[in-house]
Each structure stands twice: as C-alpha cells, then as structure tokens.
XYZ file of C-alpha atoms in Angstrom:
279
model
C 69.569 99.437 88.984
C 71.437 96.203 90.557
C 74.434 97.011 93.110
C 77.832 96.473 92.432
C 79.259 93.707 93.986
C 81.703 95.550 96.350
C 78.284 97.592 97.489
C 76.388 94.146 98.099
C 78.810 92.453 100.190
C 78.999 95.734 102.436
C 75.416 95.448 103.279
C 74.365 95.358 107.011
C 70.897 95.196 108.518
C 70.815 97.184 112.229
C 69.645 95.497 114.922
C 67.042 96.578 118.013
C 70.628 96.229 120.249
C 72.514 98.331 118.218
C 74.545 95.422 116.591
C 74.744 95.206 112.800
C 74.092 91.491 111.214
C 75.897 90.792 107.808
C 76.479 87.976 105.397
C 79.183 86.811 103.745
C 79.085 87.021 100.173
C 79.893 84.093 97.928
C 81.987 86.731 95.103
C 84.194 87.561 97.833
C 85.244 84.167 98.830
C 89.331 83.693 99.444
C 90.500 79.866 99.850
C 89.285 80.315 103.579
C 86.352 81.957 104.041
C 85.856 86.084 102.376
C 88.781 88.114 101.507
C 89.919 90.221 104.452
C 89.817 93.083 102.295
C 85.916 92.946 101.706
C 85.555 92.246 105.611
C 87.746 95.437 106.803
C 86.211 97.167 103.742
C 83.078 96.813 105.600
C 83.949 98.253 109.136
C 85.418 100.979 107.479
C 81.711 101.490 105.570
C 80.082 101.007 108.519
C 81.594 103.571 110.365
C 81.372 106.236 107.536
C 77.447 105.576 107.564
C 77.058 105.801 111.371
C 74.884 108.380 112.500
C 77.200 109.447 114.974
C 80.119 109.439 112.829
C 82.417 112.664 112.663
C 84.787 113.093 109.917
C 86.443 110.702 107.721
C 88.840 107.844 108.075
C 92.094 108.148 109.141
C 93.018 105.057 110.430
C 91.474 101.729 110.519
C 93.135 98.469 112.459
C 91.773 94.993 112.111
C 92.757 91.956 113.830
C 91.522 88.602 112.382
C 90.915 86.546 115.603
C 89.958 83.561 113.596
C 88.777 82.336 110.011
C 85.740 84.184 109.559
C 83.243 81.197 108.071
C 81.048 81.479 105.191
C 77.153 83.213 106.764
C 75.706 85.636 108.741
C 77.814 87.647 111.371
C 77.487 90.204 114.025
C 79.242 93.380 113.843
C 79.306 95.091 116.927
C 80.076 99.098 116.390
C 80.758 101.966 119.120
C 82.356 105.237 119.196
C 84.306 104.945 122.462
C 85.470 109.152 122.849
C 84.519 111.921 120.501
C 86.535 114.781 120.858
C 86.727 118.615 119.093
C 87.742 117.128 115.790
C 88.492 113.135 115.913
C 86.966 110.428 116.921
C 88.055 107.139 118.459
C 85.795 103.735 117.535
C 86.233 99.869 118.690
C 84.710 97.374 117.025
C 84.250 93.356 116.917
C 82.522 90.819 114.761
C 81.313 87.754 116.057
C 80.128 84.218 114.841
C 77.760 81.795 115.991
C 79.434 78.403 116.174
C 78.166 74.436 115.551
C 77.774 74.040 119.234
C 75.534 77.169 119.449
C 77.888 79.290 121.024
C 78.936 82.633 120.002
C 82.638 83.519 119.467
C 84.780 86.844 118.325
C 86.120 85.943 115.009
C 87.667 90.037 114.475
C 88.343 92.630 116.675
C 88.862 96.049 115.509
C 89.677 100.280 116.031
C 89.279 102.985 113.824
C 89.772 106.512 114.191
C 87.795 109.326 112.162
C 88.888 112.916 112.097
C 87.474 116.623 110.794
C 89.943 117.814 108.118
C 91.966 120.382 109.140
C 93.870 123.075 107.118
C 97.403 122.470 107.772
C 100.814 122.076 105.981
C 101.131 119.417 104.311
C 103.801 117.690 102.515
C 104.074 113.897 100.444
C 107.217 112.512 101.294
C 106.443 109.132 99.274
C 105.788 110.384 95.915
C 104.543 107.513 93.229
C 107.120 105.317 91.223
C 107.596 106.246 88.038
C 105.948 102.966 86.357
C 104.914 102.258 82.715
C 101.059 102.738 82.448
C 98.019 100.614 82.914
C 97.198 100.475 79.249
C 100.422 98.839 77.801
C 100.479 95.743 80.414
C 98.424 93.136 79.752
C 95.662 91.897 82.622
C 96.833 88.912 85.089
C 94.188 85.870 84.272
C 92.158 85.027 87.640
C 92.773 81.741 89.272
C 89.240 80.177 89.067
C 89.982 79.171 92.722
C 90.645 82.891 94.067
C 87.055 83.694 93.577
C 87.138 87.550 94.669
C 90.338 88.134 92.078
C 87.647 88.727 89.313
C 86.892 91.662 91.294
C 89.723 93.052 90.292
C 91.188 94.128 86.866
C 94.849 93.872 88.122
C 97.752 94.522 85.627
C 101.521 93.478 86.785
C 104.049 96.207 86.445
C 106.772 94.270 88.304
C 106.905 91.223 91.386
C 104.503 88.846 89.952
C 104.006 85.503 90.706
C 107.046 82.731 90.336
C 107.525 81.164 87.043
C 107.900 78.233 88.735
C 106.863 76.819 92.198
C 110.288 75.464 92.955
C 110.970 76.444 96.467
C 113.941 78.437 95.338
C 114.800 81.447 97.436
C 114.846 85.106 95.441
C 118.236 86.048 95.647
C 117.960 89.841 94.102
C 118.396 92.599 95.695
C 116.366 92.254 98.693
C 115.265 95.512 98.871
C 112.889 94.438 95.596
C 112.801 90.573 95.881
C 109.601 90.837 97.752
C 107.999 93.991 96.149
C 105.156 93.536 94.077
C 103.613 96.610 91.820
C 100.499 96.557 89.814
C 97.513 98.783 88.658
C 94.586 97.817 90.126
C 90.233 98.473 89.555
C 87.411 97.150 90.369
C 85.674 95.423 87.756
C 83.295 96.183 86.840
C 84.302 99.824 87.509
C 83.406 102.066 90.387
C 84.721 105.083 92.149
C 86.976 105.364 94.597
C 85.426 105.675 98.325
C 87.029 104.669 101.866
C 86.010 101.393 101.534
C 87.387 100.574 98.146
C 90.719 101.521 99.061
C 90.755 99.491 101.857
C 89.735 96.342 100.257
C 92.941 97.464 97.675
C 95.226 97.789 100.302
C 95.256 93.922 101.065
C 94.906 93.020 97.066
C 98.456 91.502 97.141
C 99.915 87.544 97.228
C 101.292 86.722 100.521
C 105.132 87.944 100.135
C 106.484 84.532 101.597
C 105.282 83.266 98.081
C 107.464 85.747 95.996
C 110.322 85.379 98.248
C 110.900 81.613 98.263
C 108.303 80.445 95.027
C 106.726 78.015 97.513
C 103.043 78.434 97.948
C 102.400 77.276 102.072
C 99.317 78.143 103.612
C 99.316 82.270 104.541
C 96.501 84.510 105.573
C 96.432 88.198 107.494
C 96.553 88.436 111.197
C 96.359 92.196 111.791
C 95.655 94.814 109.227
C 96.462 98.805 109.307
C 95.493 101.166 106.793
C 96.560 105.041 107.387
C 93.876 106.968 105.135
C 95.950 109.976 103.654
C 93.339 111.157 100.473
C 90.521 113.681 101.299
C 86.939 112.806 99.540
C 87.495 115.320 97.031
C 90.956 113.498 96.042
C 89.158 110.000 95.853
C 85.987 112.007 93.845
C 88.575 113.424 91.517
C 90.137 109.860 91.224
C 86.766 108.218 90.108
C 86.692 104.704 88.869
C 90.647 105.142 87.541
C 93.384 102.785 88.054
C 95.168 102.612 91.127
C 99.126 101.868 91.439
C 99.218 99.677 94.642
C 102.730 98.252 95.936
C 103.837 96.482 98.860
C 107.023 94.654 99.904
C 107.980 92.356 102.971
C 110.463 93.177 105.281
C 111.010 90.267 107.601
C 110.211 86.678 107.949
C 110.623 84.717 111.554
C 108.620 82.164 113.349
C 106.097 81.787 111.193
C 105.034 85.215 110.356
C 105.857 88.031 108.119
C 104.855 92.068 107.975
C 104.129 93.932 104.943
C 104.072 97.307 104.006
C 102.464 98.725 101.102
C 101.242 101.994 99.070
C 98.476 102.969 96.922
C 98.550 105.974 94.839
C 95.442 107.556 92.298
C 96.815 107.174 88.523
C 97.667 111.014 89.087
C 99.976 110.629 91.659
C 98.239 111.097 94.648
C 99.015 108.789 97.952
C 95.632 107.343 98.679
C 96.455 105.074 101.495
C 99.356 103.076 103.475
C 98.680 99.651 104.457
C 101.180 97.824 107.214
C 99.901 93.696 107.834
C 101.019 91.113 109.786
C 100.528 87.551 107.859
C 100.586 83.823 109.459
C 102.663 81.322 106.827
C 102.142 78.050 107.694
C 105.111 75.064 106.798
C-alpha cells in the first residue's frame, strides 16, 4: 500500500551522527520553497518517533531562519533535560548552500509531557458554525501546490472579491478572521503532526485586511497541543473547524492567532505566528 502524501513528505533517514537527512517534497511546495506547515509537521513527527521521546506534544516553536530551498536537509534533533514527566527538546535544520557551505535555515523547541490526571476546564469552546456538508469546497490555486492537500470549505473570511487595495473597514474584531473546515485529502486521521500542518493552513491576514496580495511568509510558529491521542483517535479522518484572526500590523510584520477544534467540539490545538509582509 502507497503512503499518503502527508506520511511521504515526513520521511527522514537517520544518520551515523545522529542527524536526520530529509527531502523536500514537490506536493508540498508553497510559492517559496515547502509549506511551513509540512516542515514543522515534521519536527513535531520526528520527535514523537524518537527513541528517547517521553510523552506527547505539548508545545512545539519554530523559527524560519530563512527560505528553506527545494532538496535534501539536515535535521538536527536533541532532548536537552528530561525530567519526572516532561521533556524539553531543541532542534535545527540546516541547508547546504551553492558555495558549499552549510547554513541554519530553522531553528526550533518543543516540549513533550506524560499526561497527567488533573482538572481540567475549555475556556474556548467551538463557534457555533453551519456544517462542512452545506458549504461548497474553495477551488485550489494551481500555483499553491500543497492547497490540494487540503479539502478546505469557507464558513466565513475568505479571500477578497477583489484585489483592490481597499482596507476592511468591519468590525475589526472579525475583519481579519478567517473560519473554515478543513481535511486532508485524500483523508487520514488525525495525529500530532496533522494538526500542526492545519494550524498554519490559513492566507496571510494582511491579505484579508487590506485585499492587496504583497509578498508574506511565517517567521516564528507556536502551536500549544491541548487534545490527548485518544481525542485525535476518536476524531479520525473528520473535518476540522480551524480559525485564526490578526491582531496587529507594524513595521512590516503581523501576529496571528488561531484555533482548531475536532467536528465534535473538541479544542485540538492553538496556533500563535509571527508573519513578514513585504511592500
């Protein structure tokens, strides 16, 4: 039986040093270089299939030093401090370059943890949202390779109508807020990795906010893991209800924050990024 795409591109081949060497894969490519969510998708992967590894995910920070270029890569992986029950890991990919040097494209930290039995409480309960099966799916921008990943159907925020640098002027608690269901397609269940890739499945903000499409990509990603393994097992290949919304633009950057939750209401994942807009 062939892998699924998502489980191709998260391949990695260990190395006599301990390093990891990767590829790029071509039906992840974004209009520069792969899709950041595929690349962070694949530390957090990584880690979960480390021999060492204790627990699960809770937290997982990438910082995109540079455009990570089409080919092979080194992922360098180490857990710098187990403790009783989490775990604290850095991590860094690097590139050779034309000249024949080698240079950090990513750098990285992750933290894994044993679940615990505590009180526990979800104080960001899902939207209520008309379902997956009414909306009809966004067509995929032959250019945006990796969106035919992705069976994505727009609740609210999507694209401009029309490109005409005109800023949003609704409420601006929603002007920037995207929501949409979200799978992979061809389907396949939920894991860590998945919803890590989903939690960077948005258009830059910038775009929604002023309908002017400049140059954007992520500079430093977060996701906060909040779904045990049984939740993602009992969430299976289902939709997803991802949103995110921007909450300030300066100097040539913006943040975004953003939710997922499992098509029965439970929060998967929160995502905070920091993205580069170029004018």
């Amino acid at each position: 039986m062939s892998l699924h795409l998502f489980d191709e591109a998260l391949r990695l081949e260990a190395q006599a040093d301990g390093s990891y060497l990767g590829h790029t894969h071509p039906a992840w490519h974004n209009m520069v270089g792969p899709f950041g969510g595929i690349t962070a998708a694949t530390m957090v992967s990584a880690i979960t299939q480390h021999p060492e590894c204790l627990g699960s995910p809770v937290s997982l920070t990438v910082n995109f030093a540079a455009g990570i270029t089409p080919g092979a890569y080194t992922l360098n992986l180490r857990a710098a401090r187990t403790n009783r029950s989490t775990q604290h890991w850095v991590l860094d990919i690097t590139q050779t370059q034309p000249d024949g040097s080698s240079a950090t494209v990513l750098t990285g930290t992750a933290m894994t943890a044993l679940p615990r039995d505590t009180w526990a409480l979800n104080d960001s309960p899902m939207p209520q949202v008309p379902g997956p099966e009414g909306i009809a799916p966004v067509p995929t921008p032959e250019a945006l390779v990796w969106l035919a990943r992705y069976e994505l159907r727009n609740v609210s925020g999507p694209l401009p109508a029309k490109w005409d640098g005109r800023v949003a002027s609704d409420d601006h608690h929603t002007a920037s807020q995207s929501q949409l269901w979200v799978r992979d397609q061809p389907a396949r269940p939920l894991d860590y990795p998945a919803v890590t890739a989903m939690s960077d499945i948005f258009f830059p903000r910038v775009w929604l906010r002023r309908a002017h499409m400049v140059p954007a990509g992520t500079v430093s990603l977060t996701v906060y893991f909040h779904a045990s393994a049984q939740q993602l097992a009992q969430a299976s290949d289902d939709y997803v209800l991802a949103q995110a919304r921007a909450q300030a633009f300066s100097n040539g950057f913006f943040d975004q924050t953003a939710q997922l939750w499992s098509h029965a209401g439970a929060l998967l994942a929160t995502s905070h990024q920091l993205v580069y807009y170029k004018e």
